[in-house]
Short mmCIF file of C-alpha atoms in Angstrom, two decimals:
data_model
loop_
_atom_site.label_atom_id
_atom_site.label_comp_id
_atom_site.label_asym_id
_atom_site.label_seq_id
_atom_site.Cartn_x
_atom_site.Cartn_y
_atom_site.Cartn_z
CA MET A 477 27.96 -4.13 -28.18
CA GLU A 478 24.36 -2.14 -26.88
CA ALA A 479 22.90 -5.57 -26.15
CA VAL A 480 25.69 -6.49 -23.52
CA ILE A 481 25.68 -2.93 -21.76
CA GLU A 482 21.26 -3.30 -21.59
CA ARG A 483 21.85 -6.75 -20.09
CA GLU A 484 24.81 -5.44 -17.64
CA ALA A 485 22.35 -2.57 -16.21
CA VAL A 486 19.22 -4.93 -15.92
CA GLU A 487 21.20 -7.57 -13.85
CA ARG A 488 22.73 -4.62 -11.89
CA GLU A 489 18.86 -3.31 -11.25
CA ALA A 490 17.43 -6.68 -10.06
CA VAL A 491 18.20 -6.27 -6.38
CA ARG A 492 18.11 -2.34 -5.43
CA THR A 493 16.15 -1.22 -3.21
CA ASP A 494 18.04 2.28 -3.35
CA TRP A 495 15.75 3.56 -5.60
CA THR A 496 15.29 7.62 -5.90
CA ARG A 497 11.79 9.39 -6.68
CA GLU A 498 13.80 11.17 -9.38
CA GLU A 499 14.99 7.58 -10.76
CA ILE A 500 11.58 6.51 -10.62
CA ALA A 501 9.49 9.62 -11.87
CA ALA A 502 12.56 9.85 -14.72
CA LEU A 503 11.07 6.16 -15.93
CA PHE A 504 7.30 7.70 -15.81
CA ASP A 505 8.82 9.90 -18.09
CA LEU A 506 10.44 7.78 -20.56
CA PRO A 507 8.66 7.67 -24.52
CA PHE A 508 6.59 4.65 -24.20
CA ASP A 509 7.70 2.18 -26.46
CA ASP A 510 11.48 2.78 -24.29
CA LEU A 511 9.14 2.30 -21.18
CA MET A 512 7.71 -0.79 -22.91
CA PHE A 513 11.30 -2.17 -24.37
CA ARG A 514 12.80 -1.45 -20.84
CA ALA A 515 10.19 -3.49 -18.79
CA GLN A 516 9.91 -6.36 -21.02
CA THR A 517 14.13 -6.70 -21.03
CA VAL A 518 14.08 -6.72 -17.14
CA HIS A 519 10.63 -9.27 -17.60
CA ARG A 520 12.50 -11.60 -19.18
CA ALA A 521 15.95 -11.82 -17.98
CA HIS A 522 14.05 -12.84 -14.96
CA HIS A 523 11.00 -14.52 -15.58
CA ALA A 524 9.36 -16.65 -18.28
CA ALA A 525 7.96 -15.13 -21.10
CA GLY A 526 4.34 -15.91 -22.25
CA GLU A 527 3.27 -16.82 -18.82
CA VAL A 528 0.63 -15.84 -16.23
CA GLN A 529 0.06 -16.87 -13.09
CA LEU A 530 -3.88 -17.89 -12.06
CA CYS A 531 -4.76 -16.94 -8.61
CA THR A 532 -8.31 -17.39 -7.32
CA LEU A 533 -9.97 -15.54 -4.44
CA LEU A 534 -12.20 -15.45 -1.57
CA SER A 535 -14.06 -13.77 0.55
CA ILE A 536 -14.05 -15.85 3.66
CA LYS A 537 -15.59 -13.09 6.05
CA THR A 538 -17.56 -10.32 4.26
CA GLY A 539 -18.63 -6.63 5.23
CA GLY A 540 -19.07 -4.68 8.81
CA CYS A 541 -15.06 -3.72 8.57
CA PRO A 542 -14.22 -1.08 11.21
CA GLU A 543 -11.93 0.44 8.73
CA ASP A 544 -12.62 3.64 6.82
CA CYS A 545 -10.84 2.88 3.31
CA GLY A 546 -11.97 5.32 1.57
CA TYR A 547 -12.23 2.86 -1.38
CA CYS A 548 -14.05 -0.55 0.12
CA SER A 549 -17.47 -1.32 -0.12
CA GLN A 550 -16.58 -3.81 3.06
CA SER A 551 -16.53 -0.56 5.08
CA LYS A 552 -19.38 -0.23 8.09
CA SER A 553 -19.19 3.58 6.85
CA ALA A 554 -20.11 3.26 3.18
CA ASP A 555 -23.42 2.99 2.10
CA SER A 556 -22.59 0.25 -0.86
CA GLY A 557 -25.10 -2.52 0.39
CA VAL A 558 -23.14 -5.08 1.19
CA LYS A 559 -24.24 -7.18 3.73
CA ALA A 560 -21.87 -8.16 6.88
CA THR A 561 -21.27 -11.90 7.22
CA LYS A 562 -19.58 -14.32 9.36
CA LEU A 563 -16.50 -16.27 8.99
CA MET A 564 -16.63 -19.12 6.33
CA ASP A 565 -16.89 -22.36 8.09
CA PRO A 566 -13.26 -23.99 6.87
CA ARG A 567 -15.20 -26.83 4.82
CA ALA A 568 -17.26 -24.60 2.79
CA VAL A 569 -13.70 -22.49 2.06
CA LEU A 570 -11.83 -25.94 1.38
CA GLN A 571 -14.76 -27.06 -1.31
CA MET A 572 -13.95 -23.63 -2.84
CA ALA A 573 -10.30 -24.15 -3.34
CA ALA A 574 -11.21 -27.19 -4.95
CA GLN A 575 -12.89 -25.88 -7.24
CA ALA A 576 -11.04 -23.13 -7.78
CA LYS A 577 -7.65 -25.93 -8.42
CA ASP A 578 -10.09 -27.55 -10.39
CA SER A 579 -9.62 -24.72 -12.78
CA GLY A 580 -6.08 -23.97 -13.45
CA SER A 581 -5.45 -21.98 -10.12
CA GLN A 582 -2.13 -22.18 -8.61
CA ARG A 583 -2.55 -19.72 -5.59
CA PHE A 584 -6.01 -19.87 -3.30
CA CYS A 585 -5.75 -16.39 -1.37
CA MET A 586 -8.14 -15.71 1.21
CA GLY A 587 -9.84 -12.32 2.06
CA ALA A 588 -11.67 -11.06 5.55
CA ALA A 589 -12.98 -7.77 6.23
CA TRP A 590 -11.57 -7.40 9.50
CA ARG A 591 -9.48 -5.06 10.95
CA ASN A 592 -7.11 -7.82 12.67
CA PRO A 593 -8.09 -11.50 13.37
CA LYS A 594 -9.04 -11.99 16.77
CA ASP A 595 -7.71 -14.79 18.39
CA ARG A 596 -10.54 -17.12 18.88
CA ASP A 597 -10.33 -16.49 14.84
CA MET A 598 -7.06 -18.23 14.57
CA PRO A 599 -7.89 -21.63 14.97
CA ALA A 600 -10.26 -22.02 11.34
CA ILE A 601 -7.93 -19.77 9.93
CA VAL A 602 -4.99 -22.03 10.86
CA GLU A 603 -7.42 -25.37 9.17
CA MET A 604 -8.67 -23.09 6.05
CA VAL A 605 -4.21 -22.82 5.13
CA LYS A 606 -3.60 -26.02 5.96
CA GLY A 607 -6.79 -28.03 3.78
CA VAL A 608 -5.61 -25.98 0.70
CA ARG A 609 -1.85 -26.72 1.41
CA GLN A 610 -2.75 -30.50 1.20
CA MET A 611 -4.69 -29.83 -2.43
CA GLY A 612 -0.87 -28.47 -3.14
CA MET A 613 -1.93 -25.36 -3.83
CA GLU A 614 0.09 -21.77 -3.09
CA THR A 615 -1.91 -20.39 -0.15
CA CYS A 616 -2.51 -16.81 0.59
CA MET A 617 -4.62 -14.77 3.31
CA THR A 618 -5.31 -11.02 3.60
CA LEU A 619 -6.88 -10.55 7.59
CA GLY A 620 -5.79 -7.02 8.46
CA MET A 621 -3.31 -6.04 10.60
CA LEU A 622 -1.54 -8.65 12.72
CA THR A 623 0.02 -9.53 15.73
CA PRO A 624 4.20 -11.32 15.52
CA LYS A 625 1.98 -14.32 17.67
CA GLN A 626 -0.79 -14.36 14.98
CA ALA A 627 1.86 -14.04 11.97
CA GLY A 628 3.95 -17.16 13.63
CA MET A 629 0.53 -19.21 13.57
CA LEU A 630 0.11 -18.89 9.83
CA ALA A 631 4.22 -19.52 9.28
CA ASP A 632 3.70 -22.74 11.52
CA ALA A 633 0.38 -23.59 9.61
CA GLY A 634 1.90 -23.28 6.24
CA LEU A 635 0.69 -19.90 4.94
CA ASP A 636 2.74 -19.22 1.42
CA TYR A 637 1.97 -15.72 1.21
CA TYR A 638 0.12 -12.64 3.29
CA ASN A 639 -1.50 -9.73 1.51
CA HIS A 640 -1.26 -6.29 3.16
CA ASN A 641 -1.50 -3.60 0.65
CA ILE A 642 0.09 0.08 1.35
CA ASP A 643 -2.49 1.42 -0.95
CA THR A 644 -0.85 4.41 -2.53
CA SER A 645 1.97 7.13 -1.50
CA PRO A 646 2.54 7.59 2.00
CA GLU A 647 1.78 11.47 1.19
CA ARG A 648 -2.01 10.88 -0.61
CA TYR A 649 -2.48 7.79 2.18
CA GLU A 650 -4.16 10.27 5.34
CA SER A 651 -6.62 11.56 1.93
CA VAL A 652 -7.99 7.39 1.76
CA ILE A 653 -7.71 6.30 4.97
CA THR A 654 -8.22 7.31 8.78
CA THR A 655 -8.61 4.62 10.87
CA ARG A 656 -4.83 3.19 10.79
CA THR A 657 -1.41 4.69 9.22
CA PHE A 658 1.21 3.99 7.17
CA GLY A 659 3.64 3.29 9.88
CA GLU A 660 1.20 0.26 10.62
CA ARG A 661 1.06 -1.32 7.78
CA LEU A 662 4.66 -1.23 7.59
CA GLU A 663 4.49 -2.72 11.09
CA THR A 664 2.37 -5.58 10.07
CA LEU A 665 4.69 -6.42 6.79
CA GLU A 666 7.79 -6.78 9.08
CA HIS A 667 5.42 -9.47 11.38
CA VAL A 668 4.52 -11.50 7.65
CA ARG A 669 8.54 -10.86 7.20
CA GLU A 670 9.77 -11.75 10.29
CA ALA A 671 7.36 -15.26 10.56
CA GLY A 672 9.11 -16.48 7.41
CA ILE A 673 5.61 -15.71 4.85
CA ASN A 674 6.38 -14.23 1.60
CA VAL A 675 5.02 -10.62 1.21
CA CYS A 676 1.87 -9.74 -1.52
CA CYS A 677 1.89 -5.76 -1.57
CA GLY A 678 0.55 -2.97 -3.68
CA GLY A 679 -1.86 -0.69 -4.13
CA ILE A 680 -4.23 1.13 -6.14
CA VAL A 681 -4.23 3.89 -8.78
CA GLY A 682 -7.24 6.18 -10.30
CA MET A 683 -8.09 7.23 -6.74
CA GLY A 684 -7.65 10.76 -7.95
CA GLU A 685 -4.51 11.00 -7.29
CA THR A 686 -1.34 12.66 -8.86
CA ARG A 687 1.59 10.86 -10.71
CA ALA A 688 4.10 12.32 -7.94
CA ASP A 689 1.41 10.02 -5.82
CA ARG A 690 2.34 7.48 -8.04
CA VAL A 691 5.79 7.77 -7.58
CA GLY A 692 5.39 8.18 -4.31
CA PHE A 693 3.66 4.27 -4.40
CA VAL A 694 6.58 2.47 -6.57
CA HIS A 695 9.64 3.57 -4.12
CA ALA A 696 7.74 2.74 -1.34
CA LEU A 697 7.60 -0.98 -2.18
CA ALA A 698 10.81 -1.02 -4.60
CA THR A 699 12.59 0.36 -1.27
CA LEU A 700 11.66 -1.65 1.17
CA PRO A 701 14.36 -4.10 2.49
CA ARG A 702 13.08 -7.18 0.57
CA HIS A 703 10.77 -6.52 -2.34
CA PRO A 704 7.45 -7.81 -1.68
CA GLU A 705 7.54 -11.49 -3.95
CA SER A 706 4.60 -10.26 -5.10
CA VAL A 707 2.68 -7.00 -6.47
CA PRO A 708 -0.70 -6.12 -6.65
CA VAL A 709 -1.45 -3.37 -9.31
CA ASN A 710 -5.33 -2.37 -8.97
CA ALA A 711 -7.19 -0.14 -10.87
CA LEU A 712 -9.78 1.35 -8.34
CA VAL A 713 -13.57 0.30 -9.09
CA PRO A 714 -15.68 3.18 -8.36
CA VAL A 715 -18.26 1.76 -5.78
CA LYS A 716 -21.36 3.75 -5.21
CA GLY A 717 -21.45 4.73 -1.54
CA THR A 718 -18.18 4.57 -1.04
CA VAL A 719 -16.04 7.97 -0.21
CA LEU A 720 -14.06 7.20 -2.96
CA GLY A 721 -16.98 5.79 -5.38
CA ASP A 722 -19.21 9.33 -4.94
CA MET A 723 -16.58 11.29 -4.96
CA LEU A 724 -15.31 10.21 -8.19
CA ALA A 725 -18.95 9.31 -10.28
CA ASP A 726 -19.06 10.71 -14.05
CA THR A 727 -16.09 12.79 -13.10
CA PRO A 728 -12.70 12.46 -15.66
CA LEU A 729 -10.75 10.93 -12.36
CA ALA A 730 -12.69 8.17 -12.49
CA LYS A 731 -10.86 6.07 -14.33
CA ILE A 732 -7.30 6.12 -14.78
CA ASP A 733 -6.14 6.77 -18.62
CA ASP A 734 -5.19 3.08 -19.93
CA ILE A 735 -1.42 4.73 -21.32
CA GLU A 736 -0.78 5.96 -17.79
CA PHE A 737 -1.68 2.83 -15.87
CA VAL A 738 0.51 1.05 -18.02
CA ARG A 739 2.97 3.13 -17.06
CA THR A 740 2.88 2.30 -14.04
CA VAL A 741 2.76 -2.00 -14.33
CA ALA A 742 6.16 -0.74 -16.26
CA VAL A 743 7.58 1.30 -13.63
CA ALA A 744 6.90 -1.26 -10.85
CA ARG A 745 8.46 -4.23 -13.79
CA ILE A 746 11.59 -2.44 -13.85
CA THR A 747 12.03 -1.58 -10.01
CA MET A 748 11.19 -4.84 -8.42
CA PRO A 749 12.57 -7.37 -11.09
CA LEU A 750 12.06 -10.23 -9.38
CA SER A 751 8.06 -9.47 -8.20
CA MET A 752 5.30 -11.51 -9.52
CA MET A 753 3.36 -8.06 -10.80
CA ARG A 754 -0.40 -8.84 -10.42
CA LEU A 755 -2.82 -7.83 -12.57
CA SER A 756 -5.63 -7.04 -9.72
CA ALA A 757 -9.02 -5.28 -9.78
CA GLY A 758 -10.10 -3.37 -12.26
CA ARG A 759 -9.09 -5.68 -15.38
CA GLU A 760 -13.48 -6.27 -16.12
CA SER A 761 -13.57 -3.39 -17.13
CA MET A 762 -10.35 -3.26 -19.52
CA SER A 763 -10.41 -3.39 -22.91
CA GLU A 764 -8.41 -6.58 -24.39
CA ALA A 765 -5.52 -4.19 -26.29
CA THR A 766 -5.27 -2.96 -22.56
CA GLN A 767 -4.72 -5.94 -20.54
CA ALA A 768 -2.40 -6.93 -23.37
CA LEU A 769 -0.25 -3.99 -22.89
CA CYS A 770 -0.26 -4.83 -19.57
CA PHE A 771 1.17 -8.51 -19.83
CA MET A 772 4.04 -6.81 -22.60
CA ALA A 773 4.85 -3.94 -19.68
CA GLY A 774 5.65 -6.72 -17.54
CA ALA A 775 2.30 -8.07 -15.55
CA ASN A 776 2.77 -12.21 -15.08
CA SER A 777 -0.14 -12.98 -12.66
CA ILE A 778 -4.36 -12.82 -12.91
CA PHE A 779 -7.24 -13.23 -10.53
CA THR A 780 -9.65 -16.10 -12.37
CA GLY A 781 -13.33 -15.89 -11.55
CA ASP A 782 -16.70 -13.96 -11.46
CA LYS A 783 -15.31 -11.88 -8.21
CA LEU A 784 -13.06 -10.53 -6.51
CA LEU A 785 -14.20 -10.06 -2.69
CA THR A 786 -17.54 -7.66 -3.64
CA THR A 787 -16.34 -6.38 -6.97
CA GLY A 788 -16.67 -8.49 -10.59
CA ASN A 789 -14.23 -9.79 -12.28
CA ARG A 790 -13.92 -10.85 -16.10
CA GLY A 791 -14.26 -15.05 -15.69
CA ASP A 792 -12.73 -18.17 -16.65
CA SER A 793 -13.73 -18.11 -19.94
CA ALA A 794 -13.42 -14.66 -20.69
CA ASP A 795 -9.41 -14.95 -19.46
CA ALA A 796 -8.96 -17.97 -21.15
CA ALA A 797 -10.25 -17.04 -24.47
CA LEU A 798 -7.63 -13.75 -24.02
CA MET A 799 -4.63 -15.74 -23.16
CA ALA A 800 -5.27 -17.79 -25.95
CA LYS A 801 -5.15 -14.90 -28.29
CA LEU A 802 -2.34 -13.58 -26.73
CA GLY A 803 -0.57 -17.21 -26.98
CA LEU A 804 0.05 -16.96 -22.94
CA ARG A 805 0.18 -19.92 -20.88
CA PRO A 806 -0.89 -20.57 -17.50
CA MET A 807 2.62 -20.84 -15.14
CA THR A 808 2.94 -24.03 -13.36
CA ALA A 809 6.83 -23.52 -12.29
CA ASP A 810 7.63 -21.32 -8.58
CA GLU A 811 8.16 -17.60 -8.30
CA PRO A 812 11.98 -16.41 -8.88
CA MET A 813 12.12 -14.68 -5.96
CA ARG A 814 10.85 -17.73 -3.92
CA VAL A 815 13.40 -19.99 -5.79
CA GLY A 816 16.17 -17.48 -5.31
CA ALA A 817 15.25 -17.45 -1.25
#
C-alpha cells in the first residue's frame, strides 16, 4: 500500500508548477537517505534508469563580453587572461561537431560570449545550426539575450534548445550580475518559448549563497509556466581574476559542500520530474563518489570532453571509465518532455 501511495504522489507531482518555497525548503531538510530515495523514485518514474545523455559544449566566440557576471572569466571586466576572439568559421564548428558525434555525443552545444548577438552574426549562427542538425545531432545555442526576431530565425533553422541560465535566486542575482536584470533573463526565455524552441535553463551553486538562495533558485525554475527541458546544475569553478574567484579563493565558501550539492540536484529532480538534469561545470574537481551520488539523485546528463568554454572538464576517457564503473550507458532516445510534446 505504501508503494502505491508513493507512486500516486510521484504522478501528481509530474507537472506541478505551483511549488512553494516552504515545500522546497522542506525537501532540502529531509534526511539524506529519504531525499535520495524520493529523488530516485521520481527519476525512475519518468526516465530510463542507468542512462546518461552525453553532450559536448564548444565556445564559438570567446571573451570580450560586456556583461559583468562575477563568476565569468570571459567578462571584459575580469582579469583572467582570456583572450577575446572572433566568431568561429561555421566550417570549423561543424568539424568539431563531427568529432563530438564520433565520441558518442547526442547534443552539440555552442556558446558565444555576447550580451546579445548582432543581426550580422545570425547568418553564420543559422549555418552552424543547420549543419549540426544535418549530422543527426541535437543542437543547443547560448548567445545571451535574444529578440523575438532572432529567436524566430533560430527556430526556423531547426534549433532544438536555447540555453539561458537564471544563475541564482532572484534575491541573490544583483550581487552577482549588475549589467542585466533577472527580469531580462526571463524575457529571453519567453522569446525562446514563443518561437517553439526548447529551453535549457539552470544556474550555479557554490557562489557563497545560503541554502535559502538555493531554495529560491530551484523555486524560480520549478514555477516557470513550463519547466525547462534541460536544467544544468553547475558548481562554481573559482577562476582567478573574476570577482567571485578572487573573493572566494582560499576560503571555505570556495567549494560547496558535496552533500549539499547532491541535495540541490535531488530537490531539482523532484520538483522538475521530466527535465533532463545536467551535471555541468565543477565536475572536474568532484570525486567519483560525489558524481555517483548525483546520478543517484537524478542527474542524467553530462558534458563530455576536456573543456567547458574556458574551464577544464574531466575528459572522454575519464567519463567512459566512470560510467563503466557505475554501469551507466549513453542515452540514445528522446528526452521525456520532447516525447510528451
